[in-house]
XYZ file of C-alpha atoms in Angstrom:
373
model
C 0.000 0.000 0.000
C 1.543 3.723 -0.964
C 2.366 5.735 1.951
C 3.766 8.784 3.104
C 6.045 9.067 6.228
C 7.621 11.567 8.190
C 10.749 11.003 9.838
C 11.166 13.195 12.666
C 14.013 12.348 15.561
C 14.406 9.261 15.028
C 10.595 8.235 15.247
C 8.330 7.880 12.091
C 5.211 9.106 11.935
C 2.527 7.393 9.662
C -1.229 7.537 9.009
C -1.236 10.905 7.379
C -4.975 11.225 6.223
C -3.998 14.206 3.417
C -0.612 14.594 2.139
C 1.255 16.969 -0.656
C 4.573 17.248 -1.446
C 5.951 19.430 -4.492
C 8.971 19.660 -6.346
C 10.007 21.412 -9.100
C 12.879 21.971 -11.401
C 12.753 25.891 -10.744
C 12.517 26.313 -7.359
C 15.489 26.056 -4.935
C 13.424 23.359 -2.091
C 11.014 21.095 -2.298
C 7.827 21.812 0.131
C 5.299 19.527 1.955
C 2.100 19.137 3.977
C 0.548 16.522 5.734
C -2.837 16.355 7.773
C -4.739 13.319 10.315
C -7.962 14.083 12.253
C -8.911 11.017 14.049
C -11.688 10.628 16.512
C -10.611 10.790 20.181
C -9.669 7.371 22.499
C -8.957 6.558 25.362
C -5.460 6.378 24.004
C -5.061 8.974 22.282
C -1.711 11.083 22.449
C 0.347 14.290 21.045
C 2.405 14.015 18.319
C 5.466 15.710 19.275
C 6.852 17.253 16.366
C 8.012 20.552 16.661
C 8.824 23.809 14.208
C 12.977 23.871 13.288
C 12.917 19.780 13.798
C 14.558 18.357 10.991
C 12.932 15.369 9.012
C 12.696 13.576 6.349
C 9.851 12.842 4.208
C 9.474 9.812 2.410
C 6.872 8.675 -0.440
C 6.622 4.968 -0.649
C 10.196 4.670 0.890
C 11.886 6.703 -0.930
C 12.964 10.138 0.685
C 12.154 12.562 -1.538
C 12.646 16.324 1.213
C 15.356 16.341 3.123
C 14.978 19.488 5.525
C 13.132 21.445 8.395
C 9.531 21.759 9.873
C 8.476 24.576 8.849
C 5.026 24.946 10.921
C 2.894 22.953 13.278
C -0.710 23.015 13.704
C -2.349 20.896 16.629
C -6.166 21.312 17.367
C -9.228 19.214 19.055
C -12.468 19.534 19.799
C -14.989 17.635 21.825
C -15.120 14.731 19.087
C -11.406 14.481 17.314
C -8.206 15.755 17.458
C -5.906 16.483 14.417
C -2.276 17.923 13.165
C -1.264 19.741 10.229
C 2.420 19.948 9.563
C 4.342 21.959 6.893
C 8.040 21.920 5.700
C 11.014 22.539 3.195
C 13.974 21.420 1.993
C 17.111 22.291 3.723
C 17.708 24.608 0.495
C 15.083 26.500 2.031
C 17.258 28.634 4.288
C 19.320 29.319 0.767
C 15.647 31.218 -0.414
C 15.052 33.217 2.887
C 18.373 33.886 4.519
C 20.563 36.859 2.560
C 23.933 36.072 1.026
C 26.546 37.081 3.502
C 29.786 36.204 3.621
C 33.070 37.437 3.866
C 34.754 38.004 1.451
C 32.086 39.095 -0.506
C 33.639 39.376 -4.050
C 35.978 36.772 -5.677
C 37.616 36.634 -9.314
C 37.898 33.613 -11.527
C 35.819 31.598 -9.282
C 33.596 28.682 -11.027
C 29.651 28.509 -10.764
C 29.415 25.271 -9.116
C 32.514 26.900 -6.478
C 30.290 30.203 -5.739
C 27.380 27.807 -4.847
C 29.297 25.674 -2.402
C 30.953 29.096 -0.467
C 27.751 30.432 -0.166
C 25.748 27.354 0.629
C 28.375 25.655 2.935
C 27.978 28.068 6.168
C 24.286 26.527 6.205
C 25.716 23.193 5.887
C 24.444 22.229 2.668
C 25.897 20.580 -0.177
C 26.227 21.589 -3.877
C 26.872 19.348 -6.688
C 26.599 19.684 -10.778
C 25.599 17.175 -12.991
C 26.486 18.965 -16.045
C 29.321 21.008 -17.096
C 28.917 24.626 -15.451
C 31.804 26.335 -17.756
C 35.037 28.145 -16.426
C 35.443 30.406 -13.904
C 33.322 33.756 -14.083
C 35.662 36.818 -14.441
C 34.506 38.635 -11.389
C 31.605 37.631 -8.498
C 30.633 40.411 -6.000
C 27.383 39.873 -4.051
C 24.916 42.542 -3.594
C 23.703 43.949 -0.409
C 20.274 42.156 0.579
C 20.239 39.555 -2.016
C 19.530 36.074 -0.792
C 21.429 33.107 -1.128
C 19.788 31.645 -4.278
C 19.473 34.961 -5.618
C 23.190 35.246 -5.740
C 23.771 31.674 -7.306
C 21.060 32.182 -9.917
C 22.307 35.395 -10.784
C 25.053 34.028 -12.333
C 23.442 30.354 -13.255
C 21.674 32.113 -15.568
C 24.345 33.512 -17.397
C 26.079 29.972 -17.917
C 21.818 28.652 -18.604
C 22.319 26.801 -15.752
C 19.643 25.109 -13.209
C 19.287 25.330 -9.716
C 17.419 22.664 -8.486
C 16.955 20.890 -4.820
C 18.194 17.570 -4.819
C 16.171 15.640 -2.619
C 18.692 15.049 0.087
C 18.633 18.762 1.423
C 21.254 19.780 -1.307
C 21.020 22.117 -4.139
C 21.932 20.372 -7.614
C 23.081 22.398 -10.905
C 21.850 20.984 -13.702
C 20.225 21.603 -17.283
C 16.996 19.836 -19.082
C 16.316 16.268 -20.495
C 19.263 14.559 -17.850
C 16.269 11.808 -17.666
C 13.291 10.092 -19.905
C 9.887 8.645 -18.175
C 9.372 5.341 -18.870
C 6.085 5.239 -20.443
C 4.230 8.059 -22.144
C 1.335 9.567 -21.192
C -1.332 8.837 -23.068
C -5.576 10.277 -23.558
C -7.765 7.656 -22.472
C -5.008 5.158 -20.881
C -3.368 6.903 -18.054
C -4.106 10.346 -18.181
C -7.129 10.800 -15.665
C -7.306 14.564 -16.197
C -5.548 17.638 -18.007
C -5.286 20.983 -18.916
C -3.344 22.684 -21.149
C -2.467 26.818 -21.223
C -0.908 28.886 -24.482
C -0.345 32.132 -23.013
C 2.206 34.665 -24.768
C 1.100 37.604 -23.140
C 5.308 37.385 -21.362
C 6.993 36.497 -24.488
C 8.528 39.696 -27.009
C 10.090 39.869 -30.382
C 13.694 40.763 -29.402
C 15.555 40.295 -26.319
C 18.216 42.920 -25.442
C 20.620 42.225 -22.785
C 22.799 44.615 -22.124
C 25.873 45.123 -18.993
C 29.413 45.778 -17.754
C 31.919 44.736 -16.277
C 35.497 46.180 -14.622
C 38.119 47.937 -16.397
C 41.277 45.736 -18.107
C 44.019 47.311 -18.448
C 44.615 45.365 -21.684
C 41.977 46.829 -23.872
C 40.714 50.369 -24.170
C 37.700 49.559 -21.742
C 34.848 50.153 -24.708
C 34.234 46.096 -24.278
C 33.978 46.220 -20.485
C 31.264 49.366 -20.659
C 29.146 48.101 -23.316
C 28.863 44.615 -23.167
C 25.277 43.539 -25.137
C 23.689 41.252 -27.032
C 20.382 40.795 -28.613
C 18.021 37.125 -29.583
C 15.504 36.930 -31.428
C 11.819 35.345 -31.404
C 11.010 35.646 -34.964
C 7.323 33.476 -34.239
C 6.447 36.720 -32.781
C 5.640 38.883 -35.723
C 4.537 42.418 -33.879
C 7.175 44.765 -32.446
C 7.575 43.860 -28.758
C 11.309 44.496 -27.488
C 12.368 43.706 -23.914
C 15.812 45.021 -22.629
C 17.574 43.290 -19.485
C 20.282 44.897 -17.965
C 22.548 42.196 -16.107
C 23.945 42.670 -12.758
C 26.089 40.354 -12.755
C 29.913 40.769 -14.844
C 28.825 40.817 -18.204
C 30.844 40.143 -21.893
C 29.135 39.647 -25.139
C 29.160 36.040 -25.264
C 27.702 36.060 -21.310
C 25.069 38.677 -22.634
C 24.261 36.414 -25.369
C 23.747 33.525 -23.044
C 21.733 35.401 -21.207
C 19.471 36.646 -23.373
C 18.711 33.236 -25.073
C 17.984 31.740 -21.427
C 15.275 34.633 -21.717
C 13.845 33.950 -24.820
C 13.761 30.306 -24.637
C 12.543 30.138 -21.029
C 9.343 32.703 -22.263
C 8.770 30.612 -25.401
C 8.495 27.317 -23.348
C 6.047 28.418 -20.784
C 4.128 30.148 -22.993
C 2.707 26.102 -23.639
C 1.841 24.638 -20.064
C -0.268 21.745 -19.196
C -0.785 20.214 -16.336
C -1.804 16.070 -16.045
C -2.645 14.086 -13.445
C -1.584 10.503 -13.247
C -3.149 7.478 -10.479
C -0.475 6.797 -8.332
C 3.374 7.978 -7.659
C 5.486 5.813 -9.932
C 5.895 5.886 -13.461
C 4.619 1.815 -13.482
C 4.121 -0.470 -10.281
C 7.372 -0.866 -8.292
C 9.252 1.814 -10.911
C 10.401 5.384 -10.651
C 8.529 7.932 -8.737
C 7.598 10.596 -11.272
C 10.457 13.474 -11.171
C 10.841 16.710 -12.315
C 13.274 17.945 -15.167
C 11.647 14.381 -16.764
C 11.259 14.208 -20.137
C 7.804 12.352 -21.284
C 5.850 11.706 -23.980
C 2.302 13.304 -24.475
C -0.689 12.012 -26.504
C -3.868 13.782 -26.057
C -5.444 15.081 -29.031
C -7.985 17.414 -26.785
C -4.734 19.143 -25.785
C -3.185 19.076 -29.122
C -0.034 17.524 -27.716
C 1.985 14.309 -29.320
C 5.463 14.343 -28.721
C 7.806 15.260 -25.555
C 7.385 17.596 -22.910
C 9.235 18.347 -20.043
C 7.953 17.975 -16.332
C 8.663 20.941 -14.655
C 7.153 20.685 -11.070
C 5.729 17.398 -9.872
C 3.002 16.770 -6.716
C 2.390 13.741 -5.012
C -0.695 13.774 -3.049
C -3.256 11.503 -0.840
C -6.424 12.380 -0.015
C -9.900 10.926 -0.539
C -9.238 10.600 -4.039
C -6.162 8.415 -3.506
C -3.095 8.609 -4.336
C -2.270 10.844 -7.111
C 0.606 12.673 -9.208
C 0.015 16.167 -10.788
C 2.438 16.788 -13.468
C 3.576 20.767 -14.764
C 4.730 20.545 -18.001
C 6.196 22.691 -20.501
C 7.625 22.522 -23.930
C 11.293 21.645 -23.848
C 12.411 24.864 -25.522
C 12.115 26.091 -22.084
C 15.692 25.267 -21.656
C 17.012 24.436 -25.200
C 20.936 26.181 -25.835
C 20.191 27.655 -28.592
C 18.566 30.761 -29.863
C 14.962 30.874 -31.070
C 16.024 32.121 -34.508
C 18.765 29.717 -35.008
C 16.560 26.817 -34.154
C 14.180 27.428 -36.555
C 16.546 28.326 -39.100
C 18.133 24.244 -38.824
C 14.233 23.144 -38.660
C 13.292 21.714 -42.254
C 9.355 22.035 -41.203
C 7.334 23.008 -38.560
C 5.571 26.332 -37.463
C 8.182 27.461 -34.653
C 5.196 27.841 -32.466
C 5.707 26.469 -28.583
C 4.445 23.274 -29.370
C 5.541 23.075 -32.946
C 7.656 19.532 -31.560
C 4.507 18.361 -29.303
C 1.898 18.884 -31.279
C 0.010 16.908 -34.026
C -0.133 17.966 -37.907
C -3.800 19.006 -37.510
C -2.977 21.090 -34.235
C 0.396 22.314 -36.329
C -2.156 23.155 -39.144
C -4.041 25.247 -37.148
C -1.239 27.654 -35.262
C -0.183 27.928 -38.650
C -3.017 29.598 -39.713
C -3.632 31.652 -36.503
C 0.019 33.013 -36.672
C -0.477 33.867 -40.586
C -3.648 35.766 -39.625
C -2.043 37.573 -36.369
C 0.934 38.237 -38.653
């Protein structure tokens, strides 16, 4: 039988009538909630879990939060007596707590090296999966910035993900790392969905533009105007967007940046979200994960091809036990430009979807886009 426990001091705590747990591939810790209301007995006795007590949640076995208790609700009444609790990640503290640390500025210091200063003090680990790229020319924090402020800062500029790790560690990563197992399909295993196409967020050109300090070995033009500029050519209307960077910026890290921009606004301009019976992908397999690549076939939706889970959310309730999947297009987080993607496509409409969609969905944006064009 699927079941959620909470291991708190040693002791684990079962039974939870109503349980939620989230993560997601674009936020920095993983969050939970768990509910029981019983009727009173004779027996009947306080759970003693407190706020700042670390646990571990597990789903089925598996830990999947690593962290703190965030907040504790006891309550009773005549008839029953119940508990909410509510925690994080350890990466949590990296969202609240503000980046301090002295030094405060280093040069030629990697990404994956910045993360583990900064993180380190709260005793939490930092580990890449991917290649992060060399050292960044020049890191200086900034005066009330938080801890995965600072780190995403400049993971943005190498398109870079920072993503808990289920163990209470942060873990830098990029997109389609892993593939789901079986696909998702309309009428098999999807038990409900929704889909969004929203572009109100996405623009025709992206502008980045920054600086960084004075070299003594060129004439300092480079260093004071360092920009670059992408492309979306699917939008047709005139809708710029400049960024200025605060972190150290060249051309090429400009240009990096502004293609995270544009890609990340063209993805989630597609989002749908499914929901799945169960936790794993098939009995006694993987529990569903974010940054997952998976296969969609719904022709309400319009989808058939891959999409990438972005946030994932086990629950247990009354309905069972269930998985809601985020997902978004995997141009999200693709390395290239918009433009230069399209340009090495020999079909397709270079809409969100154009590589998760069918031919009579493709059909269709096709002729919306040449009307709104």
């Amino acid at each position: 039988m699927s079941e959620v426990e909470l291991l708190v001091g040693g002791k684990l705590y079962a039974g939870w009538k109503d349980a939620a747990a989230t993560r997601a591939m674009d936020a920095a810790a993983g969050t939970f909630q768990l509910s029981v209301s019983d009727r009173w007995t004779p027996n009947s006795a306080p759970w003693f879990i407190q706020p700042g007590d670390e646990c571990e949640l597990r789903i089925d076995g598996e830990t999947v939060i690593s962290g703190y208790v965030d907040l504790v609700r006891p309550a009773f009444s005549p008839s029953d007596h119940s508990i909410e609790v509510q925690g994080r990640d350890k990466s949590g503290d990296l969202v609240d707590c503000s980046a301090v640390h002295s030094p405060d500025e280093w040069k030629g210091i990697t990404l994956l090296q910045l993360a583990q200063k900064l993180a380190q003090p709260f005793g939490i680990m930092a580990r890449a999966e991917v290649d992060v790229g060399g050292a960044l020319p020049l890191v200086k924090l900034q005066h009330g910035e938080t801890v995965i402020e600072a780190i995403e800062r400049h993971a943005r500029m190498r398109k870079v993900l920072v993503m808990p790790d289920g163990r209470g560690g942060i873990l830098l990563t990029r997109t389609g790392v892993r593939r789901a197992t079986v696909e998702l399909v309309q009428g098999e295993n999807i038990i409900e969905a929704s889909g969004t196409l929203d572009w109100s967020e996405r623009y025709s050109v992206y502008i980045v533009k920054g600086q960084s300090r004075y070299s003594s070995d060129t004439d300092g033009e480079t260093e004071a105007h360092a920009s670059a500029t992408v492309r979306d050519p699917t939008v047709t209307r005139y809708r710029p967007l400049m960024l200025i960077t605060s972190a150290e910026a060249s051309n090429a890290s400009a240009k990096e940046r502004a293609t995270w921009e544009a890609n990340t606004r063209l993805g989630r301009s597609a989002q749908a979200t499914i929901t799945v019976q169960g936790w794993r992908q098939t009995p006694g397999g993987a529990l569903w994960e974010p940054n997952t690549l998976v296969r969609i076939r719904s022709g309400w939706l319009g989808m058939d091809g891959d999409m990438l889970i972005r946030q994932v959310t086990y629950t247990k309730g009354p309905g069972g036990t269930l998985t809601k999947l985020d997902v978004v297009s995997p141009s999200a987080y693709e390395v290239e430009p918009p433009d230069e993607r399209k340009s090495k496509k020999k079909k397709g409409s270079g809409q969100p979807w154009d590589e998760t969609v069918s031919d009579d969905v493709k059909a269709w944006m096709d002729r919306i886009g040449a009307k709104s064009g």
